[in-house]
Amino acid sequence: MNIGIVGYGNLGKAVRGLLEKENKNIVKIFTRRDPASFGDKVFESLDNLLDYKDKIDVLFLTLGSATDIPELAPQIIENFNTIDAYDNHAHIPEYFEKMNEIAKNNNKVAFISTGWDPGLFSLNRLMGEAVLRDGYTNTFWGKGVSQGHSDAVRRIKGVKKAVQYTISKEEIIENIKDADKSYASYEGHDRLCYVVCDKDDEERIRDEIVNMEDYFKPYHTDVKFISDEEFEKNHRAMPHGGHVIRTGNTLNGNREMYKFTLELDSNPEFTASVMIMAANAVANYVVNKNYGAHTNLDTPPYYYLGCAHEEAISKYL
Amino acid sequence: MNIGIVGYGNLGKAVRGLLEKENKNIVKIFTRRDPASFGDKVFESLDNLLDYKDKIDVLFLTLGSATDIPELAPQIIENFNTIDAYDNHAHIPEYFEKMNEIAKNNNKVAFISTGWDPGLFSLNRLMGEAVLRDGYTNTFWGKGVSQGHSDAVRRIKGVKKAVQYTISKEEIIENIKDADKSYASYEGHDRLCYVVCDKDDEERIRDEIVNMEDYFKPYHTDVKFISDEEFEKNHRAMPHGGHVIRTGNTLNGNREMYKFTLELDSNPEFTASVMIMAANAVANYVVNKNYGAHTNLDTPPYYYLGCAHEEAISKYL
């Protein structure tokens, strides 16, 4: 399989590293920066993407969901099969429709919104609810770094560096099998910020953080002020994870719990792993001329293996 | 959907109870016993099954995997769509081939070997391995009742009642994220038997159990002798569960853990829930004329919901 990557942030670097680890053929990494600045011939200007129309089987779009994916993906899908991790949940249905239509019109395959949430967590919300019809679903995130919340803190005047950890409440998770409810996000999670700033700014910054609407209110939020050295030493990693838990009633007062858990040292490397798994599904869809947009919710699971159906049955069932 | 059930053991009773809870239409429950003996007009002799050929959309085969399913399912699939929980792992590939061929020849759908293992655990072994290519998979069962091991103990001379619990070792599971290996089943599990027998037989029975090849050797096995009263009071429930855990390396020494957990008060009621979920997939396959045998490994997940694809995307992705 001849592979291209568009974008080279944390996610693009992880996709590249994992593909190289498996000796896959990366034709080019497309960037909007000056490709020469990388000093590595694998980089190519995004302006020249169309030159590679017949040389690339699948393109990983490791671009931001805020504006890059909605703007670029519908253009790129006209000429390439793509995989993306578009995560703007509210806009996924319209994004699916758009990509599905353009992909079908051009005999292309778009595997959209994969990763772990959306992606594997979505799949498990669906499965949990399908199997336990009479019950409640809860999703817990963390402990992990939220980029959106970290960005929000960094936008506050005087903040030099900042990171925000979302922390799920262990005492709720431990007792979830008997809890007959879906918790609001702020009930199930706390927020913890580490901030580097001048001493004089600390009280104002703490106040601005804990009172920030949408992002921090009504969560319980702790703000810790640390030195630049401590920040660099202890807060550069990107761990994450969480649980999707479905609890339900069957008969005779019996309770059943379906629980899916991820514990990740590296959020971008795991997201990249899920995207790479989707490449096998894309290859399968292309072979079957099943063009259009696809997701983890509609893909036959053995497609991810890149092996024959009989082998999947005998090895995994 | 017009539903039939073949067999009326623990699993058949659970399927019936859960379908009635959702007000589904159970046309008949087919039995090899005298249907009149149940005093309930829903029961019908299995001999009359063919009379219902055009009156039933899907048949739940809640029969034993040792001899009943392999013998009866290939006959039944000629005239009915079926769902079964055939769990003889070593023979599943040939069973799939046989059912697939007969179902295709007769424009029928067979959803085979569903439940939680095989079934949801199989699906998660596949997914875990697809996403974390460089890693190890471990399956832990328990704490739960193993019917096969309980039966083996009951066959020992002098045993009046017996139950065997498979217990996974918590200390291994707690540290699994850093364990770079697949544990042998006996390393990850202990066995615990409760036996009712005469006092004089205790030492011989304990000796026969712990030395029984295949079933108990080389596991660490505890045998406890209890009164008939205690057995009836504390050991009639059928809890079970376990974990499928994939741990893997991504880049830079980072470790990622994918973990699927079930905690079940009632093994048969949860297995029945998974079988009932498959009925929506069967309906979907029938509508699409996608005849033949299907499993949890090849079914598009949103088929289990019985809703449109757009609804699944907007609700779960």
Coordinates of N, CA and C in Angstrom, one line a residue, chain A residues 65-245:
Chain A
S65 N -9.5 19.7 13.4 CA -11.0 19.6 13.1 C -11.7 20.9 13.1
A66 N -11.1 21.9 13.7 CA -11.8 23.2 13.7 C -12.1 23.8 12.3
T67 N -11.1 23.9 11.5 CA -11.3 24.5 10.2 C -10.6 23.7 9.1
D68 N -9.5 23.0 9.3 CA -8.7 22.4 8.3 C -9.5 21.2 7.6
I69 N -10.0 20.3 8.4 CA -10.7 19.1 7.9 C -11.9 19.5 7.1
P70 N -12.8 20.4 7.7 CA -14.1 20.7 7.0 C -13.7 21.4 5.6
E71 N -12.6 22.1 5.6 CA -12.3 22.9 4.4 C -11.6 22.0 3.3
L72 N -10.6 21.3 3.8 CA -9.7 20.5 2.9 C -10.2 19.1 2.5
A73 N -10.8 18.4 3.4 CA -11.2 17.0 3.2 C -12.1 16.9 2.0
P74 N -13.2 17.7 1.9 CA -14.1 17.6 0.7 C -13.4 17.8 -0.6
Q75 N -12.3 18.6 -0.6 CA -11.6 18.7 -1.9 C -10.7 17.5 -2.1
I76 N -10.0 17.1 -1.1 CA -9.0 16.0 -1.3 C -9.7 14.7 -1.7
I77 N -10.9 14.4 -1.1 CA -11.6 13.2 -1.4 C -12.0 13.0 -2.9
E78 N -12.0 14.1 -3.6 CA -12.3 14.0 -5.1 C -11.2 13.1 -5.8
N79 N -10.0 13.1 -5.2 CA -8.9 12.4 -5.9 C -8.2 11.4 -5.1
F80 N -8.5 11.2 -3.9 CA -7.8 10.3 -3.0 C -8.7 9.6 -2.1
N81 N -8.4 8.3 -1.7 CA -9.0 7.7 -0.6 C -8.4 8.3 0.7
T82 N -9.3 8.6 1.7 CA -8.8 9.3 2.9 C -9.2 8.6 4.2
I83 N -8.4 8.9 5.2 CA -8.7 8.5 6.6 C -8.6 9.8 7.5
D84 N -9.6 10.1 8.3 CA -9.4 11.3 9.1 C -10.0 11.0 10.5
A85 N -9.6 11.9 11.5 CA -10.1 11.8 12.9 C -10.9 13.0 13.2
Y86 N -11.7 13.4 12.3 CA -12.6 14.6 12.5 C -13.4 14.4 13.8
D87 N -13.3 15.3 14.8 CA -13.9 15.0 16.1 C -14.9 16.1 16.5
N88 N -15.4 16.8 15.6 CA -16.4 17.8 16.0 C -17.8 17.1 16.0
H89 N -18.1 16.5 17.2 CA -19.2 15.6 17.3 C -20.5 16.2 16.7
A90 N -20.8 17.4 17.0 CA -22.1 18.0 16.6 C -22.2 18.1 15.0
H91 N -21.0 18.2 14.4 CA -21.1 18.4 12.9 C -20.8 17.1 12.1
I92 N -20.6 16.0 12.8 CA -20.2 14.8 12.1 C -21.3 14.3 11.1
P93 N -22.6 14.4 11.5 CA -23.6 13.9 10.5 C -23.5 14.6 9.2
E94 N -23.4 16.0 9.2 CA -23.4 16.7 7.9 C -22.0 16.5 7.2
Y95 N -20.9 16.3 8.0 CA -19.6 16.0 7.4 C -19.7 14.6 6.7
F96 N -20.3 13.6 7.4 CA -20.5 12.3 6.8 C -21.3 12.4 5.4
E97 N -22.4 13.1 5.4 CA -23.2 13.3 4.2 C -22.4 13.9 3.1
K98 N -21.6 14.9 3.4 CA -20.9 15.6 2.3 C -19.8 14.7 1.8
M99 N -19.0 14.1 2.7 CA -17.9 13.2 2.2 C -18.5 12.0 1.5
N100 N -19.6 11.5 2.0 CA -20.2 10.3 1.3 C -20.6 10.6 -0.1
E101 N -21.2 11.7 -0.3 CA -21.7 12.1 -1.7 C -20.5 12.3 -2.6
I102 N -19.5 13.1 -2.2 CA -18.4 13.4 -3.1 C -17.6 12.1 -3.3
A103 N -17.4 11.3 -2.3 CA -16.6 10.1 -2.5 C -17.3 9.1 -3.5
K104 N -18.6 9.0 -3.3 CA -19.4 8.1 -4.2 C -19.3 8.6 -5.7
N105 N -19.4 9.9 -5.8 CA -19.3 10.5 -7.2 C -18.0 10.3 -7.9
N106 N -16.9 10.1 -7.0 CA -15.6 10.0 -7.6 C -15.0 8.6 -7.4
N107 N -15.8 7.6 -7.0 CA -15.3 6.3 -6.8 C -14.1 6.3 -5.8
K108 N -14.3 7.0 -4.7 CA -13.3 7.0 -3.6 C -13.9 6.6 -2.3
V109 N -13.0 6.2 -1.4 CA -13.5 5.8 0.0 C -12.9 6.8 1.0
A110 N -13.8 7.3 1.9 CA -13.4 8.2 3.0 C -13.8 7.5 4.3
F111 N -12.7 7.2 5.1 CA -13.0 6.6 6.4 C -12.9 7.8 7.4
I112 N -14.1 8.2 7.9 CA -14.1 9.5 8.7 C -14.3 9.2 10.2
S113 N -13.8 10.3 10.9 CA -14.1 10.4 12.4 C -13.6 9.1 13.1
T114 N -12.5 8.6 12.8 CA -12.0 7.4 13.6 C -10.9 7.9 14.6
G115 N -10.6 7.0 15.5 CA -9.7 7.3 16.6 C -10.4 6.7 17.8
W116 N -10.3 7.3 19.0 CA -10.9 6.6 20.1 C -12.2 7.3 20.6
D117 N -12.3 8.6 20.4 CA -13.6 9.3 20.7 C -13.6 10.6 19.9
P118 N -14.3 10.6 18.7 CA -15.1 9.5 18.1 C -14.2 8.3 17.6
G119 N -14.8 7.2 17.5 CA -14.1 6.0 17.1 C -14.5 4.8 18.0
L120 N -13.5 4.3 18.7 CA -13.7 3.1 19.5 C -14.7 3.3 20.6
F121 N -14.7 4.5 21.2 CA -15.7 4.8 22.2 C -17.1 4.9 21.6
S122 N -17.2 5.4 20.4 CA -18.5 5.5 19.7 C -19.0 4.0 19.5
L123 N -18.1 3.2 19.0 CA -18.5 1.8 18.7 C -19.0 1.1 20.0
N124 N -18.3 1.4 21.1 CA -18.7 0.7 22.4 C -20.0 1.3 23.0
R125 N -20.2 2.6 22.8 CA -21.5 3.2 23.2 C -22.7 2.5 22.4
L126 N -22.4 2.3 21.1 CA -23.4 1.6 20.3 C -23.6 0.1 20.8
M127 N -22.5 -0.6 20.9 CA -22.7 -2.0 21.3 C -23.3 -2.2 22.7
G128 N -22.8 -1.4 23.6 CA -23.4 -1.5 25.0 C -24.9 -1.3 25.0
E129 N -25.3 -0.3 24.2 CA -26.8 0.0 24.2 C -27.5 -1.1 23.4
A130 N -26.9 -1.6 22.4 CA -27.6 -2.6 21.6 C -27.8 -3.9 22.4
V131 N -26.9 -4.2 23.3 CA -26.9 -5.5 24.0 C -27.7 -5.4 25.3
L132 N -27.6 -4.2 26.0 CA -28.4 -4.0 27.2 C -29.4 -2.9 27.0
R133 N -30.6 -3.3 26.5 CA -31.6 -2.3 26.1 C -32.1 -1.5 27.3
D134 N -32.2 -2.1 28.4 CA -32.8 -1.5 29.6 C -31.6 -1.1 30.5
G135 N -31.1 0.1 30.3 CA -29.9 0.5 31.1 C -29.4 1.9 30.9
Y136 N -28.2 2.2 31.3 CA -27.7 3.6 31.2 C -26.2 3.5 30.7
T137 N -25.9 4.5 29.9 CA -24.5 4.5 29.4 C -23.8 5.7 30.1
N138 N -22.6 5.5 30.5 CA -21.7 6.6 31.0 C -20.4 6.5 30.3
T139 N -19.9 7.7 29.9 CA -18.5 7.8 29.4 C -17.7 8.6 30.4
F140 N -16.5 8.1 30.7 CA -15.6 8.8 31.6 C -14.3 9.0 30.8
W141 N -13.8 10.2 30.9 CA -12.5 10.5 30.2 C -11.4 10.8 31.3
G142 N -10.2 10.3 31.0 CA -9.1 10.7 31.9 C -8.7 9.5 32.7
K143 N -7.6 9.8 33.4 CA -6.9 11.0 33.5 C -6.2 11.3 32.2
G144 N -6.4 12.5 31.7 CA -5.7 12.8 30.5 C -5.7 14.3 30.1
V145 N -4.9 14.7 29.2 CA -4.7 16.1 28.8 C -5.8 16.4 27.8
S146 N -6.6 17.4 28.1 CA -7.5 18.0 27.1 C -6.9 19.1 26.4
Q147 N -6.7 19.0 25.1 CA -6.1 20.1 24.3 C -7.0 21.3 24.3
G148 N -8.3 21.1 24.1 CA -9.2 22.3 24.1 C -9.2 23.1 25.4
H149 N -9.2 22.4 26.5 CA -9.1 23.1 27.8 C -7.8 23.7 28.1
S150 N -6.7 23.0 27.7 CA -5.4 23.6 27.8 C -5.2 24.9 27.0
D151 N -5.8 24.8 25.8 CA -5.7 26.0 24.9 C -6.5 27.2 25.6
A152 N -7.6 26.9 26.1 CA -8.5 27.9 26.8 C -7.7 28.6 27.9
V153 N -7.0 27.8 28.7 CA -6.2 28.4 29.8 C -5.1 29.2 29.2
R154 N -4.4 28.7 28.2 CA -3.3 29.4 27.6 C -3.7 30.8 27.0
R155 N -5.0 30.9 26.7 CA -5.4 32.2 26.1 C -5.6 33.3 27.2
I156 N -5.5 32.9 28.5 CA -5.7 33.9 29.5 C -4.4 34.8 29.6
K157 N -4.6 36.1 29.8 CA -3.5 37.0 29.8 C -2.5 36.6 31.0
G158 N -1.2 36.6 30.7 CA -0.3 36.3 31.7 C 0.1 34.9 31.9
V159 N -0.6 33.9 31.2 CA -0.3 32.5 31.3 C 0.8 32.2 30.3
K160 N 2.0 31.7 30.9 CA 3.1 31.4 30.0 C 3.0 30.0 29.4
K161 N 2.7 29.0 30.3 CA 2.5 27.7 29.9 C 1.3 27.1 30.7
A162 N 0.6 26.2 30.1 CA -0.5 25.6 30.9 C -0.9 24.2 30.3
V163 N -1.4 23.4 31.2 CA -1.9 22.1 30.7 C -3.1 21.8 31.6
Q164 N -4.2 21.2 31.0 CA -5.4 20.8 31.8 C -5.6 19.3 31.7
Y165 N -5.7 18.7 32.9 CA -6.0 17.3 33.0 C -7.5 17.1 33.3
T166 N -8.2 16.3 32.6 CA -9.5 15.8 32.9 C -9.4 14.6 33.8
I167 N -10.0 14.5 34.9 CA -9.9 13.4 35.8 C -11.2 12.8 36.1
S168 N -11.4 11.5 35.8 CA -12.7 10.9 36.1 C -12.7 10.5 37.6
K169 N -13.9 10.5 38.2 CA -14.0 10.2 39.6 C -14.1 8.7 39.9
E170 N -13.0 8.2 40.5 CA -12.9 6.8 40.7 C -14.0 6.2 41.5
E171 N -14.5 7.0 42.5 CA -15.5 6.4 43.4 C -16.8 6.2 42.7
I172 N -17.1 7.0 41.7 CA -18.3 6.8 40.9 C -18.1 5.6 40.0
I173 N -16.9 5.5 39.4 CA -16.7 4.3 38.5 C -16.8 3.0 39.2
E174 N -16.2 3.0 40.5 CA -16.2 1.8 41.2 C -17.6 1.3 41.6
N175 N -18.5 2.2 41.7 CA -19.8 1.8 42.1 C -20.9 1.8 41.0
I176 N -20.3 1.9 39.7 CA -21.2 2.2 38.6 C -22.2 1.1 38.3
K177 N -21.8 -0.2 38.6 CA -22.6 -1.3 38.3 C -24.0 -1.2 38.9
D178 N -24.1 -0.5 40.1 CA -25.4 -0.4 40.8 C -26.0 1.0 40.6
A179 N -25.4 1.8 39.8 CA -25.9 3.2 39.6 C -26.8 3.2 38.4
D180 N -28.1 3.5 38.7 CA -29.1 3.5 37.6 C -29.3 4.9 37.0
K181 N -28.2 5.5 36.5 CA -28.3 6.8 35.9 C -27.2 7.1 35.0
S182 N -27.3 8.1 34.1 CA -26.2 8.7 33.4 C -25.8 9.9 34.1
Y183 N -24.5 10.0 34.5 CA -24.0 11.2 35.2 C -23.8 12.3 34.2
A184 N -24.0 13.5 34.6 CA -23.6 14.7 33.8 C -22.1 14.7 33.9
S185 N -21.5 15.2 32.8 CA -20.0 15.2 32.7 C -19.4 15.9 33.9
Y186 N -19.9 17.0 34.4 CA -19.3 17.6 35.6 C -19.5 16.8 36.9
E187 N -20.4 15.9 36.9 CA -20.6 15.1 38.1 C -19.5 14.0 38.1
G188 N -19.2 13.5 36.9 CA -18.2 12.4 36.8 C -16.8 12.8 36.7
H189 N -16.5 14.1 36.6 CA -15.1 14.5 36.3 C -14.7 15.7 37.1
D190 N -13.4 15.8 37.4 CA -12.8 17.0 38.0 C -11.9 17.5 36.9
R191 N -11.4 18.8 37.1 CA -10.4 19.4 36.2 C -9.3 19.9 37.0
L192 N -8.1 19.6 36.5 CA -6.8 20.0 37.2 C -5.9 20.7 36.2
C193 N -5.6 22.0 36.6 CA -4.7 22.8 35.7 C -3.3 23.0 36.3
Y194 N -2.3 22.9 35.5 CA -0.9 23.3 35.9 C -0.6 24.5 35.1
V195 N -0.2 25.6 35.8 CA 0.0 26.9 35.1 C 1.4 27.4 35.5
V196 N 2.1 27.9 34.5 CA 3.3 28.7 34.7 C 3.0 30.2 34.4
C197 N 3.2 31.0 35.5 CA 3.0 32.5 35.3 C 3.8 33.2 36.4
D198 N 3.7 34.6 36.3 CA 4.3 35.4 37.4 C 3.5 35.3 38.6
K199 N 4.2 35.4 39.8 CA 3.6 35.3 41.1 C 2.4 36.2 41.2
D200 N 2.6 37.4 40.7 CA 1.5 38.5 40.9 C 0.2 38.2 40.2
D201 N 0.3 37.4 39.1 CA -0.9 37.1 38.3 C -1.7 35.9 38.8
E202 N -1.1 35.1 39.8 CA -1.7 33.9 40.2 C -3.2 33.9 40.6
E203 N -3.5 34.8 41.5 CA -4.9 34.9 42.0 C -5.9 35.2 40.9
R204 N -5.5 36.2 40.1 CA -6.4 36.6 39.0 C -6.6 35.4 38.0
I205 N -5.5 34.8 37.6 CA -5.6 33.7 36.7 C -6.4 32.5 37.2
R206 N -6.2 32.2 38.5 CA -7.0 31.1 39.1 C -8.5 31.5 39.0
D207 N -8.8 32.7 39.3 CA -10.2 33.2 39.3 C -10.8 33.1 37.9
E208 N -10.0 33.5 36.9 CA -10.5 33.5 35.5 C -10.7 32.0 35.0
I209 N -9.9 31.1 35.5 CA -10.0 29.7 35.0 C -11.3 29.1 35.6
V210 N -11.4 29.2 37.0 CA -12.5 28.4 37.6 C -13.9 29.0 37.2
N211 N -13.9 30.3 36.8 CA -15.2 30.9 36.5 C -15.5 30.9 35.0
M212 N -14.6 30.3 34.2 CA -14.8 30.3 32.7 C -16.0 29.5 32.3
E213 N -17.0 30.1 31.7 CA -18.2 29.4 31.3 C -17.9 28.3 30.2
D214 N -18.7 27.3 30.1 CA -18.6 26.2 29.2 C -17.4 25.3 29.4
Y215 N -16.2 25.9 29.7 CA -15.0 25.1 29.8 C -14.8 24.6 31.3
F216 N -15.0 25.5 32.3 CA -14.7 25.0 33.6 C -15.9 25.1 34.6
K217 N -16.9 25.9 34.4 CA -18.1 25.9 35.2 C -19.0 25.0 34.6
P218 N -19.7 24.1 35.5 CA -19.7 24.0 36.9 C -18.8 22.9 37.5
Y219 N -17.7 22.6 36.7 CA -16.8 21.5 37.2 C -16.1 22.0 38.5
H220 N -15.7 21.0 39.3 CA -14.7 21.3 40.4 C -13.3 21.4 39.7
T221 N -12.7 22.5 39.8 CA -11.4 22.8 39.1 C -10.3 23.1 40.1
D222 N -9.2 22.4 40.1 CA -8.0 22.8 40.9 C -7.0 23.4 40.0
V223 N -6.4 24.5 40.5 CA -5.3 25.2 39.7 C -4.1 25.2 40.5
K224 N -3.0 24.6 39.9 CA -1.7 24.6 40.6 C -0.7 25.4 39.8
F225 N 0.1 26.2 40.5 CA 1.1 27.0 39.9 C 2.4 26.4 40.1
I226 N 3.1 26.2 39.0 CA 4.4 25.5 39.1 C 5.5 26.2 38.3
S227 N 6.7 25.8 38.5 CA 7.9 26.4 37.8 C 7.9 25.9 36.4
D228 N 8.6 26.7 35.5 CA 8.8 26.3 34.2 C 9.6 25.0 34.1
E229 N 10.5 24.8 35.0 CA 11.3 23.5 35.0 C 10.4 22.3 35.3
E230 N 9.5 22.5 36.3 CA 8.7 21.4 36.7 C 7.7 21.1 35.5
F231 N 7.2 22.2 34.8 CA 6.3 22.0 33.7 C 7.0 21.1 32.6
E232 N 8.2 21.5 32.3 CA 8.9 20.8 31.2 C 9.2 19.4 31.6
K233 N 9.5 19.2 32.9 CA 9.9 17.8 33.3 C 8.7 16.9 33.4
N234 N 7.6 17.4 33.9 CA 6.5 16.5 34.3 C 5.2 16.6 33.4
H235 N 5.1 17.6 32.6 CA 3.8 17.9 31.9 C 3.9 18.0 30.4
R236 N 4.9 17.3 29.8 CA 5.0 17.4 28.4 C 4.4 16.1 27.7
A237 N 4.1 15.1 28.5 CA 3.5 13.8 27.9 C 2.1 14.0 27.6
M238 N 1.5 13.2 26.8 CA 0.1 13.3 26.5 C -0.7 12.0 26.8
P239 N -0.8 11.6 28.1 CA -1.5 10.5 28.4 C -3.0 10.7 28.3
H240 N -3.8 9.7 28.1 CA -5.3 9.9 28.2 C -5.9 8.5 28.3
G241 N -7.2 8.5 28.2 CA -7.9 7.2 28.3 C -9.3 7.4 28.9
G242 N -9.9 6.4 29.4 CA -11.2 6.5 30.0 C -12.0 5.2 29.8
H243 N -13.3 5.4 30.1 CA -14.2 4.2 30.1 C -15.5 4.6 29.4
V244 N -16.0 3.6 28.6 CA -17.5 3.6 28.2 C -18.1 2.5 29.0
I245 N -19.1 2.8 29.8 CA -19.7 1.8 30.7 C -21.2 1.8 30.4

